[in-house]
Coordinates of C-alpha atoms in Angstrom, one line a residue:
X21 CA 59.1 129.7 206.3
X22 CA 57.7 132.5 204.1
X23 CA 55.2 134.3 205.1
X24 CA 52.0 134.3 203.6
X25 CA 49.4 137.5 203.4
X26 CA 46.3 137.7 201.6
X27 CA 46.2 140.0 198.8
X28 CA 43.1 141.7 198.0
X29 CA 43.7 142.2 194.6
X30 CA 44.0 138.5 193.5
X31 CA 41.7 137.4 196.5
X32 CA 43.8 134.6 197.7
X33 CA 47.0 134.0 200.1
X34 CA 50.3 134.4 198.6
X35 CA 54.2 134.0 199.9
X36 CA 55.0 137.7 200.1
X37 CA 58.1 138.6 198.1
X38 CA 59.3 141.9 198.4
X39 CA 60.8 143.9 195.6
X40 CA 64.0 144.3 197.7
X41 CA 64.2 142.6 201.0
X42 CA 67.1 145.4 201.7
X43 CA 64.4 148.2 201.4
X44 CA 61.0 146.8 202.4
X45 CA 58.1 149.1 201.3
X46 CA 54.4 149.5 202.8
X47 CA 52.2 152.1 203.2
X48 CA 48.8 152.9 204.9
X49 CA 46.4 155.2 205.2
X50 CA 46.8 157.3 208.0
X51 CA 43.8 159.8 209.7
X52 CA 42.1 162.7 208.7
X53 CA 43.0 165.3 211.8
X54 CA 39.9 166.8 212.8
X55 CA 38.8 165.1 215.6
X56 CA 39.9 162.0 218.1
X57 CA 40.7 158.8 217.1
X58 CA 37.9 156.5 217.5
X59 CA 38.3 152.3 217.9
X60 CA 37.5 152.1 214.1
X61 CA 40.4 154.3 213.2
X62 CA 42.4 152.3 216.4
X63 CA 42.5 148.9 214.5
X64 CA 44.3 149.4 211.2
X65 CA 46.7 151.2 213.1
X66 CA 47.2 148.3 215.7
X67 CA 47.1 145.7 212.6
X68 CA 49.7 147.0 210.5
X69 CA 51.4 148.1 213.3
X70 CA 51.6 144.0 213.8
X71 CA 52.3 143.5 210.4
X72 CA 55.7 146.6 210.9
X73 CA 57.1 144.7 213.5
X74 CA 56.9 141.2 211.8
X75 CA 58.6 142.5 208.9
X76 CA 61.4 144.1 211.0
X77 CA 61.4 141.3 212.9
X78 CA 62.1 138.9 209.3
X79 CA 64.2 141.7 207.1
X80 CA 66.1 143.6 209.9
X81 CA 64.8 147.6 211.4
X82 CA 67.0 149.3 208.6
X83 CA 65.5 147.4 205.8
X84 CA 62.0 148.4 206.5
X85 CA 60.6 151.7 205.3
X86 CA 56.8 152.6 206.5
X87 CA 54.8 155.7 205.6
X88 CA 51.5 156.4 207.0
X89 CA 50.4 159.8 205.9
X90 CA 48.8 162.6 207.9
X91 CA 45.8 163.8 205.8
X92 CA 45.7 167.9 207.4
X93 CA 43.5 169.0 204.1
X94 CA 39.7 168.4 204.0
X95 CA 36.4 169.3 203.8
X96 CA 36.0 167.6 207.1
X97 CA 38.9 169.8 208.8
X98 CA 37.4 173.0 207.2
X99 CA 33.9 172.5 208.7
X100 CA 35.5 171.7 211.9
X101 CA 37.7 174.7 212.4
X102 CA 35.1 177.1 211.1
X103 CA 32.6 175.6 214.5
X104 CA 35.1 176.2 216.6
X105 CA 36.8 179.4 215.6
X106 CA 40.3 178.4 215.2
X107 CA 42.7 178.2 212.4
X108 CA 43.2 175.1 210.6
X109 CA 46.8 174.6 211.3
X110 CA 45.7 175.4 215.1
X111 CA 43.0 172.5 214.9
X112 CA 45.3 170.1 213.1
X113 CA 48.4 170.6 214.9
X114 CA 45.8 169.6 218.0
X115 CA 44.2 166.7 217.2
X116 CA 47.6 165.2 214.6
X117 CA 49.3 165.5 218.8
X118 CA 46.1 163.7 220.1
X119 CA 46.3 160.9 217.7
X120 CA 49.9 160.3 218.3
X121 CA 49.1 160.4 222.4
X122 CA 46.5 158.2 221.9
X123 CA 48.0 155.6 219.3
X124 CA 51.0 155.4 221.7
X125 CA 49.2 154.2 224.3
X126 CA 48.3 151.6 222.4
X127 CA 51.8 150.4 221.6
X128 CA 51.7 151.5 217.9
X129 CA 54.9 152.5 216.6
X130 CA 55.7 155.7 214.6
X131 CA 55.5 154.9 211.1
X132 CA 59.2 155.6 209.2
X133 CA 58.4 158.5 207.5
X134 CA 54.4 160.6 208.0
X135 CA 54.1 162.9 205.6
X136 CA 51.4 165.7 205.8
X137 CA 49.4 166.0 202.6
X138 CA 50.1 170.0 203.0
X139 CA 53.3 169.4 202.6
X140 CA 53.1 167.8 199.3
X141 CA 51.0 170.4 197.2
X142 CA 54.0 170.3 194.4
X143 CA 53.9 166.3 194.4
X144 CA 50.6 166.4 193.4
X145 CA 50.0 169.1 191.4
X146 CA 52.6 167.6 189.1
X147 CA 51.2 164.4 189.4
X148 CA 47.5 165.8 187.8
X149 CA 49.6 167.6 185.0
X150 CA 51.0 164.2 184.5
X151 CA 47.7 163.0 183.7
X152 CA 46.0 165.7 181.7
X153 CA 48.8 165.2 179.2
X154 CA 48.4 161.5 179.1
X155 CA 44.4 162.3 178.7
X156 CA 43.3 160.5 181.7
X157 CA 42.2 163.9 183.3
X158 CA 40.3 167.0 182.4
X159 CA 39.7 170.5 183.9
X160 CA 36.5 171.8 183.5
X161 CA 35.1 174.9 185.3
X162 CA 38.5 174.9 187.9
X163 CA 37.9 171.5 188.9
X164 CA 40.4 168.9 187.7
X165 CA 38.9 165.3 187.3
X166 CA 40.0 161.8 186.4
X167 CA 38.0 160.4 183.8
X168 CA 36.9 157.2 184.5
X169 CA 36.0 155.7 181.7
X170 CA 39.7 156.4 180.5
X171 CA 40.8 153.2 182.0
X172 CA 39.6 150.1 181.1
X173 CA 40.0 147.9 183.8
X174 CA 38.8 150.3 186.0
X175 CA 37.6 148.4 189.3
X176 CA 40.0 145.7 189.4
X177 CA 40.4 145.9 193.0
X178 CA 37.0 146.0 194.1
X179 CA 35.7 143.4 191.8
X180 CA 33.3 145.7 190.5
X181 CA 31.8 147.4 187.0
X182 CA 31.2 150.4 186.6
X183 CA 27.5 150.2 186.2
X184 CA 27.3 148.2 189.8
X185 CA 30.2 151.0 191.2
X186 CA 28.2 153.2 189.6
X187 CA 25.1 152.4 191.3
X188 CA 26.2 151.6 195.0
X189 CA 27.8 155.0 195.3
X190 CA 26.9 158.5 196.4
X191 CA 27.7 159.9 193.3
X192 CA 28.2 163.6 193.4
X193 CA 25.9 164.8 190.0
X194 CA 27.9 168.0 188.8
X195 CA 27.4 169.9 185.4
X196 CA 31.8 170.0 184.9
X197 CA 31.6 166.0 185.2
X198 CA 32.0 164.2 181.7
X199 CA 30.7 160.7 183.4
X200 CA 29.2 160.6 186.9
X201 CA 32.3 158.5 188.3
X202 CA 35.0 160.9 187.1
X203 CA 36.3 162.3 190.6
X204 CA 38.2 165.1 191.7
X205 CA 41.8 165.6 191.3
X206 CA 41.9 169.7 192.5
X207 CA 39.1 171.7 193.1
X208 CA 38.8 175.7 193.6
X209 CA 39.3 177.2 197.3
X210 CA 36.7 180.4 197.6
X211 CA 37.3 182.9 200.4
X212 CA 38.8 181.8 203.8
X213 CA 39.1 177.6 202.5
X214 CA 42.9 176.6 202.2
X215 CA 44.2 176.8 198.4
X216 CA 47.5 176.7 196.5
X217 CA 48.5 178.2 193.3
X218 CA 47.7 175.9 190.2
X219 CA 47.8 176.2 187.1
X220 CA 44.3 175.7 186.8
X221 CA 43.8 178.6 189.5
X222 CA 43.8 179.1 193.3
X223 CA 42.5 175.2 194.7
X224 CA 43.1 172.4 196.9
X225 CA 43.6 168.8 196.0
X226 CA 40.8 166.0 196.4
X227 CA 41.1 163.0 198.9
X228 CA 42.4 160.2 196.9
X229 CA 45.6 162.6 194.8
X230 CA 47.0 162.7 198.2
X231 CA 48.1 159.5 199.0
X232 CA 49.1 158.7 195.5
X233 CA 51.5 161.6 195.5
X234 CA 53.0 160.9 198.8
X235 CA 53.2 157.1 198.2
X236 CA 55.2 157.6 194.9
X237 CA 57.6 160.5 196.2
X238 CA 58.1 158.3 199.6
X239 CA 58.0 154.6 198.1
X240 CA 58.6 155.5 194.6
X241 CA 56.0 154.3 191.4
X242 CA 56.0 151.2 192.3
X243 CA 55.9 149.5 196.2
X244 CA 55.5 145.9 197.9
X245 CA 52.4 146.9 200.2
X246 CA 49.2 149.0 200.6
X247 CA 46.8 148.8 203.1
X248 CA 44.1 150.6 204.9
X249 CA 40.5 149.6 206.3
X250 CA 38.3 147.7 204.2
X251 CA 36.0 150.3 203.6
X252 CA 38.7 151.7 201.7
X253 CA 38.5 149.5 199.1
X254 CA 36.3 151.9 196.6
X255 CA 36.5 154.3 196.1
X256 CA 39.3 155.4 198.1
X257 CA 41.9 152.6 197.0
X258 CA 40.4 151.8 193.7
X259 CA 41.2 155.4 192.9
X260 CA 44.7 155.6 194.4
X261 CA 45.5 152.6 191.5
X262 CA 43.9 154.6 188.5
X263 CA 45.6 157.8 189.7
X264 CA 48.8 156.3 190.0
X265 CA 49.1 153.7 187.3
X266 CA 47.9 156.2 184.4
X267 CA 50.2 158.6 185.8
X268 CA 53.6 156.1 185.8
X269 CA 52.8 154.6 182.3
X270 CA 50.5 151.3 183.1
X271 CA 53.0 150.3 186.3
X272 CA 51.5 148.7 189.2
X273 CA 51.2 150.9 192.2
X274 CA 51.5 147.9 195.3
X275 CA 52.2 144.4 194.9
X276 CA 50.1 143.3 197.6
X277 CA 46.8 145.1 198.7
X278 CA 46.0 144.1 202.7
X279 CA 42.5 145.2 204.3
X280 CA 41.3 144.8 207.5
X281 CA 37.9 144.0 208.1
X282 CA 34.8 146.0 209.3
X283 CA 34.1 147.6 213.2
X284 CA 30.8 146.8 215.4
X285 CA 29.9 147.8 218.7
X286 CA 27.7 145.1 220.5
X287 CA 26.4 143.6 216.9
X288 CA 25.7 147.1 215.7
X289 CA 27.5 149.9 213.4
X290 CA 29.2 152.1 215.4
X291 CA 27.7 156.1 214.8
X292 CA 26.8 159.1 217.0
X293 CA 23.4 158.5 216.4
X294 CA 23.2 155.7 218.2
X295 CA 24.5 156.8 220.9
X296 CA 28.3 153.7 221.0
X297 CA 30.7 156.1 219.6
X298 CA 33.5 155.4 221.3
X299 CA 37.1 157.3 220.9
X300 CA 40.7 156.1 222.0
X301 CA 41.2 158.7 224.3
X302 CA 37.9 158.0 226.2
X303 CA 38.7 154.6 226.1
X304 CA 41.7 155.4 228.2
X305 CA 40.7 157.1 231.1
X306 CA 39.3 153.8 231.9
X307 CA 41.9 150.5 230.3
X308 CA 45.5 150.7 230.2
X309 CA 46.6 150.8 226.2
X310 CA 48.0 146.9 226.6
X311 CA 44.0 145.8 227.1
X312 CA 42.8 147.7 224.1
X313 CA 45.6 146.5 221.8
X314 CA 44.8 143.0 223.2
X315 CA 41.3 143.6 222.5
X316 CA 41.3 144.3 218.8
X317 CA 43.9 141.8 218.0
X318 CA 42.2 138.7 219.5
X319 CA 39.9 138.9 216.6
X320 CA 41.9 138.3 213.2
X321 CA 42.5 141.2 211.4
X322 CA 40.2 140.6 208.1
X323 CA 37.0 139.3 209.9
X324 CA 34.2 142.2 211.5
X325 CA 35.4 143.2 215.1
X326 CA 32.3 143.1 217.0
X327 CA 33.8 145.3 220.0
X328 CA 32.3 144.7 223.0
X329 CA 32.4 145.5 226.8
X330 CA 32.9 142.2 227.9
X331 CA 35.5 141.9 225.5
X332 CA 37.3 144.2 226.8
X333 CA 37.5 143.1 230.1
X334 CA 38.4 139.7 229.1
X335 CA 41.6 141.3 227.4
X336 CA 42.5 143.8 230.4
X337 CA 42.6 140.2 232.3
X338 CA 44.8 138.5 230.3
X339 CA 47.4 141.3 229.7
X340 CA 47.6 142.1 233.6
X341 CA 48.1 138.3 233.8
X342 CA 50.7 138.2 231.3
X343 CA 52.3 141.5 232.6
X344 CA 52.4 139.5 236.0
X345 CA 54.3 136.9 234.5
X346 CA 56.7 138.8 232.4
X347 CA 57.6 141.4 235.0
X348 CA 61.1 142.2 236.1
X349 CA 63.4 141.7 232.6
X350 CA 66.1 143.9 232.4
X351 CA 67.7 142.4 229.8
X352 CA 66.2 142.2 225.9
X353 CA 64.6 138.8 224.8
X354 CA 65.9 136.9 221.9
X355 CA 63.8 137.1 219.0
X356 CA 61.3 134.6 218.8
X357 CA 62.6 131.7 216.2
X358 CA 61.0 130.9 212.8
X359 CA 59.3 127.7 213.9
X360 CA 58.3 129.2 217.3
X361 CA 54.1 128.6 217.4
X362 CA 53.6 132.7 217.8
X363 CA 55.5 133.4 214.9
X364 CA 54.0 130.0 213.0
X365 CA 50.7 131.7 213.5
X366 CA 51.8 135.1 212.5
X367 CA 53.7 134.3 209.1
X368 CA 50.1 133.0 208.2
X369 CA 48.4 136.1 207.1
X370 CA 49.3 137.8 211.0
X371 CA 47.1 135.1 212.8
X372 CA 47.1 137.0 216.0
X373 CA 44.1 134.8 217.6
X374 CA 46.2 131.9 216.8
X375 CA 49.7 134.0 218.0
X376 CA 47.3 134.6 221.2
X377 CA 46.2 130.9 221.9
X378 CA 50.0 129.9 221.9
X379 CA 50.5 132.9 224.1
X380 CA 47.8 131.1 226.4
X381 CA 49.4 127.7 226.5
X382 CA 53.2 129.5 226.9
X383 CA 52.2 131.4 229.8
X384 CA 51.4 128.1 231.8
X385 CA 55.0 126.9 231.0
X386 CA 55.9 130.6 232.2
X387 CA 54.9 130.2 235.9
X388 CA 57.8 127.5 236.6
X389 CA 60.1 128.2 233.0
X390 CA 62.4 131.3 233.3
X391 CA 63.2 130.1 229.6
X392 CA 59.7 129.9 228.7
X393 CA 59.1 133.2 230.3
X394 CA 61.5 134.9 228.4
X395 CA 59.9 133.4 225.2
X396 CA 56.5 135.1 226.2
X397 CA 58.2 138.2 226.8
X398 CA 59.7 138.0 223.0
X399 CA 56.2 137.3 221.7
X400 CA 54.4 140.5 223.8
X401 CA 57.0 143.0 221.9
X402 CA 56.6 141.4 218.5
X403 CA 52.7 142.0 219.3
X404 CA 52.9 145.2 220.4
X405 CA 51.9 144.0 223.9
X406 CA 54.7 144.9 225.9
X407 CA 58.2 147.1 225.0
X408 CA 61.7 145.6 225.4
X409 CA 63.1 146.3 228.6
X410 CA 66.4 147.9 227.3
X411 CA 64.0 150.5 225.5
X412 CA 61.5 151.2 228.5
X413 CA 65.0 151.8 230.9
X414 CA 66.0 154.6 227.7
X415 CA 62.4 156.1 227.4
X416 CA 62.4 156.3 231.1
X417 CA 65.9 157.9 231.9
X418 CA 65.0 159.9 228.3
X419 CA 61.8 161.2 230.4
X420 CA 63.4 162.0 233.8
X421 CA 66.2 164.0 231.7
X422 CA 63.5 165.9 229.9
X423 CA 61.5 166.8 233.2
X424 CA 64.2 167.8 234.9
X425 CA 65.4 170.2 232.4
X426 CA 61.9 171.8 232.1
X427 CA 61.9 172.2 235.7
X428 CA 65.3 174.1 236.2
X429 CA 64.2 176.1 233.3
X430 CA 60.4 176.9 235.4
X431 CA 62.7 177.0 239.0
X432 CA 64.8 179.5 236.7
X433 CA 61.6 181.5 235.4
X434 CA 59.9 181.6 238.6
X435 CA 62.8 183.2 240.7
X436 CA 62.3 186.2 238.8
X437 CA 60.1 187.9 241.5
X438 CA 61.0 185.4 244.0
X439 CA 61.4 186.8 247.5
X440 CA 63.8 183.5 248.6
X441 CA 65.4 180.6 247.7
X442 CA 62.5 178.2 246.5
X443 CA 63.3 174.4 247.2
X444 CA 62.7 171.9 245.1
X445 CA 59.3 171.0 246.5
X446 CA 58.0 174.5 246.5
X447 CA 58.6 175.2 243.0
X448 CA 56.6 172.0 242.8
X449 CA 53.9 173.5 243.6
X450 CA 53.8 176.5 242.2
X451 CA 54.3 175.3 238.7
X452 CA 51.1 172.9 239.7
X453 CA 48.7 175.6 240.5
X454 CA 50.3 178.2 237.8
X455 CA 52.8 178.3 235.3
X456 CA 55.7 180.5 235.5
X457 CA 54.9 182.7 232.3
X458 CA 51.6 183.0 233.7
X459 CA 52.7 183.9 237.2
X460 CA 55.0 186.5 235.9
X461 CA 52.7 187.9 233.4
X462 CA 50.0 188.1 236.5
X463 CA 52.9 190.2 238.3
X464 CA 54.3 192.8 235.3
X465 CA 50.2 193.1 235.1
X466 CA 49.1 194.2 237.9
X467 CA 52.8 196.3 238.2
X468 CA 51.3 198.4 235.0
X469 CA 47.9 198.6 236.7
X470 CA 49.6 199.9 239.9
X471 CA 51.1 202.3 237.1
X472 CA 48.5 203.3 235.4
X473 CA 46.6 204.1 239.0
X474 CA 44.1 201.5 238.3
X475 CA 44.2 200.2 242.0
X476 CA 41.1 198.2 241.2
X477 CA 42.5 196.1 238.4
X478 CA 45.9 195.5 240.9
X479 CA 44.0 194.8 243.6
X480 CA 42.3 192.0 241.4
X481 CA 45.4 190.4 240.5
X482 CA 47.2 190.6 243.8
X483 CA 43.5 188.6 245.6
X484 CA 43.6 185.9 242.8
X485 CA 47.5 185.1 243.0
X486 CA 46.2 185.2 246.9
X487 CA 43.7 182.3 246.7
X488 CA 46.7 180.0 244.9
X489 CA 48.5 180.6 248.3
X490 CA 51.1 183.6 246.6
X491 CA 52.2 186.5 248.4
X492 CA 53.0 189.8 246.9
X493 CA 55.3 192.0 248.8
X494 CA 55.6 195.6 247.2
X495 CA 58.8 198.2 247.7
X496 CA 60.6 201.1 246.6
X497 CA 62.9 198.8 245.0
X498 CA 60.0 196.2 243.2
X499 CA 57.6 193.5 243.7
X500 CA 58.3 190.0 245.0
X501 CA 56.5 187.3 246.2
X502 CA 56.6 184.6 248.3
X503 CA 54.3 181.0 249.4
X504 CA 52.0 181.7 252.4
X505 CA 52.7 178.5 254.6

């Protein structure tokens, strides 16, 4: 059975047929690290997250390669930083940590390979020299553009001419601009913005050189799949494709272009403004990840998601029901077979509502069926809904490994001024009201206070390590301290 996606360039369904089923190649549009994830930014992530597994699932894990760039340049960042006061690799290190928290929870897998758009500056810069040369692109004033006009078929994936492009889009009006839809390729960086040496001066690149330039040195010119959200479309996308094919000499940058669909909250667009932003992480503190996952996908992936509360509940029922049911493997399921309904239902264009409704009818089979609940089991890890057993046991013993160590090393850095022996419990405790570079930083402190004769600034420190229950107990030969019981 092959399976069947629908590509947004020719607007129908078609068998997918990779270039190379021993090397696999997709990639997606990852975030722009300034902030948290919200839902909107959750659902491409969960859909081709789907849309990984399947194909590792059909062409083997080693034969699958998918980048999904970190985007730690722009505007967006800049502004951000600046209202906050911190540096930009400070901000982005931040929130690129919170996204990956937050898109683990929801079962998403790391991508193969996530490039940062700061760490390809070369890629691109070569890639715009590429493309003055072939006289697709023009610097003017410092700013590098792509001239639009340059390429005649030039909204192809949109469906679009440039007059009715022209007209739906905010259309920066700029006196270095040859046509109002030539966009930037570099721009200048003035005083504290992030730049790079160029040779058209100090600068940073625009949005849409990014991905091209880490697409081609990750996938190479040409690749089987590109996705994103629908609102990618234009100009994001439509630009990616004149970048790229002008640059490799009229070659096709993706064989297949997949979109997922629009994002409401109760019927209505999701801003600030109105008051039904809602972010991942918020999202969290209340659903387990399984519900949220469950939630997005029981809509399919190219209609609007009208996200709503009740919704959501709905989902968080069925996953703790299936949870239930599946509960207690130790062992890993055997892959789901080609003619299984689930995978029926995903091989046409990742049906997941359809995948879902089998799930539905399986699970009743599941109450008196070891077999059948095996099979469900199968189906929750190809959807993201569960993790395979054997992998959970590694994660776990992985985890306890890692928490031990960072105790002994905390036991180890906390005995420093340590009047006894701590057990394991006490150290516990310490390291939960105070860590131990803060407790001995509190202590080598106040000992230079005590030095220094400022008996007021000592006496500070030794009352606040006294309200977290920690004794300080001065001599001739130092300072130790002990827990008050």
């Amino acid at each position: 059975m092959a399976l069947r996606l629908y590509n947004s360039m020719s607007r129908s369904k078609q068998d997918f047929k990779p270039i190379s089923d021993q090397n696999v190649r997709m990639y997606v549009c990852g975030p722009t690290v300034y902030d948290y994830a919200h839902i909107g930014n959750a659902r491409p992530a969960v859909v081709f997250d789907v849309l990984f597994r399947l194909l590792r699932q059909i062409y083997g894990k080693d034969h699958v390669t998918y980048v999904r760039n970190i985007t730690d340049v722009d505007d967006k960042i800049n502004k951000r930083a600046a209202e906050e006061g911190v540096e930009i690799a400070e901000l982005t290190a931040k929130t690129t940590a919170q996204y990956h928290a937050d898109m683990d929870a929801l079962g998403v897998l790391r991508p193969t390979i996530e490039p940062r758009a700061t760490e390809h500056i070369a890629q691109m810069i070569a890639m715009i020299e590429k493309l003055i040369d072939a006289g697709y692109a023009y610097c003017e004033q410092r700013h590098v553009l792509f001239h639009v006009p340059a390429m005649p078929d030039y909204g192809k994936l949109s469906g679009r001419s440039l007059d009715e492009m022209q007209a739906g889009a905010r259309i920066e009006i700029a006196p270095y601009k040859r046509d109002p839809m030539d966009f930037v390729l570099w721009k200048p960086s003035i005083g504290v913005q992030p730049g790079w040496d160029s040779p058209w001066g100090r600068g940073r690149p625009g949005w849409h050189i990014e991905c091209s330039a880490m697409s081609e040195h990750h996938l190479g010119e040409t690749f089987d799949i590109h996705g994103g959200g629908i609102d990618l479309i234009f100009p994001h996308h439509e630009n990616e494709i004149a970048q790229s094919t002008c640059a490799h000499g009229g070659k096709v940058m993706a064989n297949y272009w997949i979109h997922n669909g629009y994002l409401q909250v109760e019927g209505e667009k999701m801003s600030k403004s109105l008051g039904n932003f809602i972010t991942v992480h918020d999202l969290l503190d209340q659903w387990p990840g399984e519900a949220i996952r469950l939630a997005i996908l029981m809509t399919h992936y190219r209609q609007p998601l009208n996200w709503t509360q009740k919704g959501l509940e709905e989902a968080a029922k069925i996953a703790r029901r299936w949870e239930a049911l599946t509960f207690g493997f130790k062992a890993s399921p055997k892959p789901l077979p080609e003619d299984h309904p689930v995978m029926v239902a995903l091989m046409d264009d990742l049906n997941t509502p359809a995948a879902i409704s089998a799930l539905h009818a399986l699970s009743k089979q599941a109450q008196n069926s070891q077999a059948a609940r095996a099979e469900m089991l199968a189906a929750l890890i190809l959807l993201g809904l569960a993790k395979d057993p054997v992998e959970r046991a590694e994660e776990t013993r992985a985890m306890i490994a890692e928490q031990a160590a960072e105790m002994g090393q905390a036991y180890k850095a906390i005995r420093k001024y340590a009047k006894t022996p701590l057990p394991g419990r006490d150290a516990k405790h310490v390291l939960s009201l105070i860590s131990a570079d803060e407790l001995n930083a509190l202590i080598e402190a106040r000992l230079a206070a005590r030095a220094a004769k400022d008996w007021a600034e000592a006496d500070r420190i030794r009352d606040q390590l006294a309200k977290l229950g920690i004794a300080l107990k001065d001599s001739p030969s130092g300072t130790e301290w002990e827990l008050r019981r």
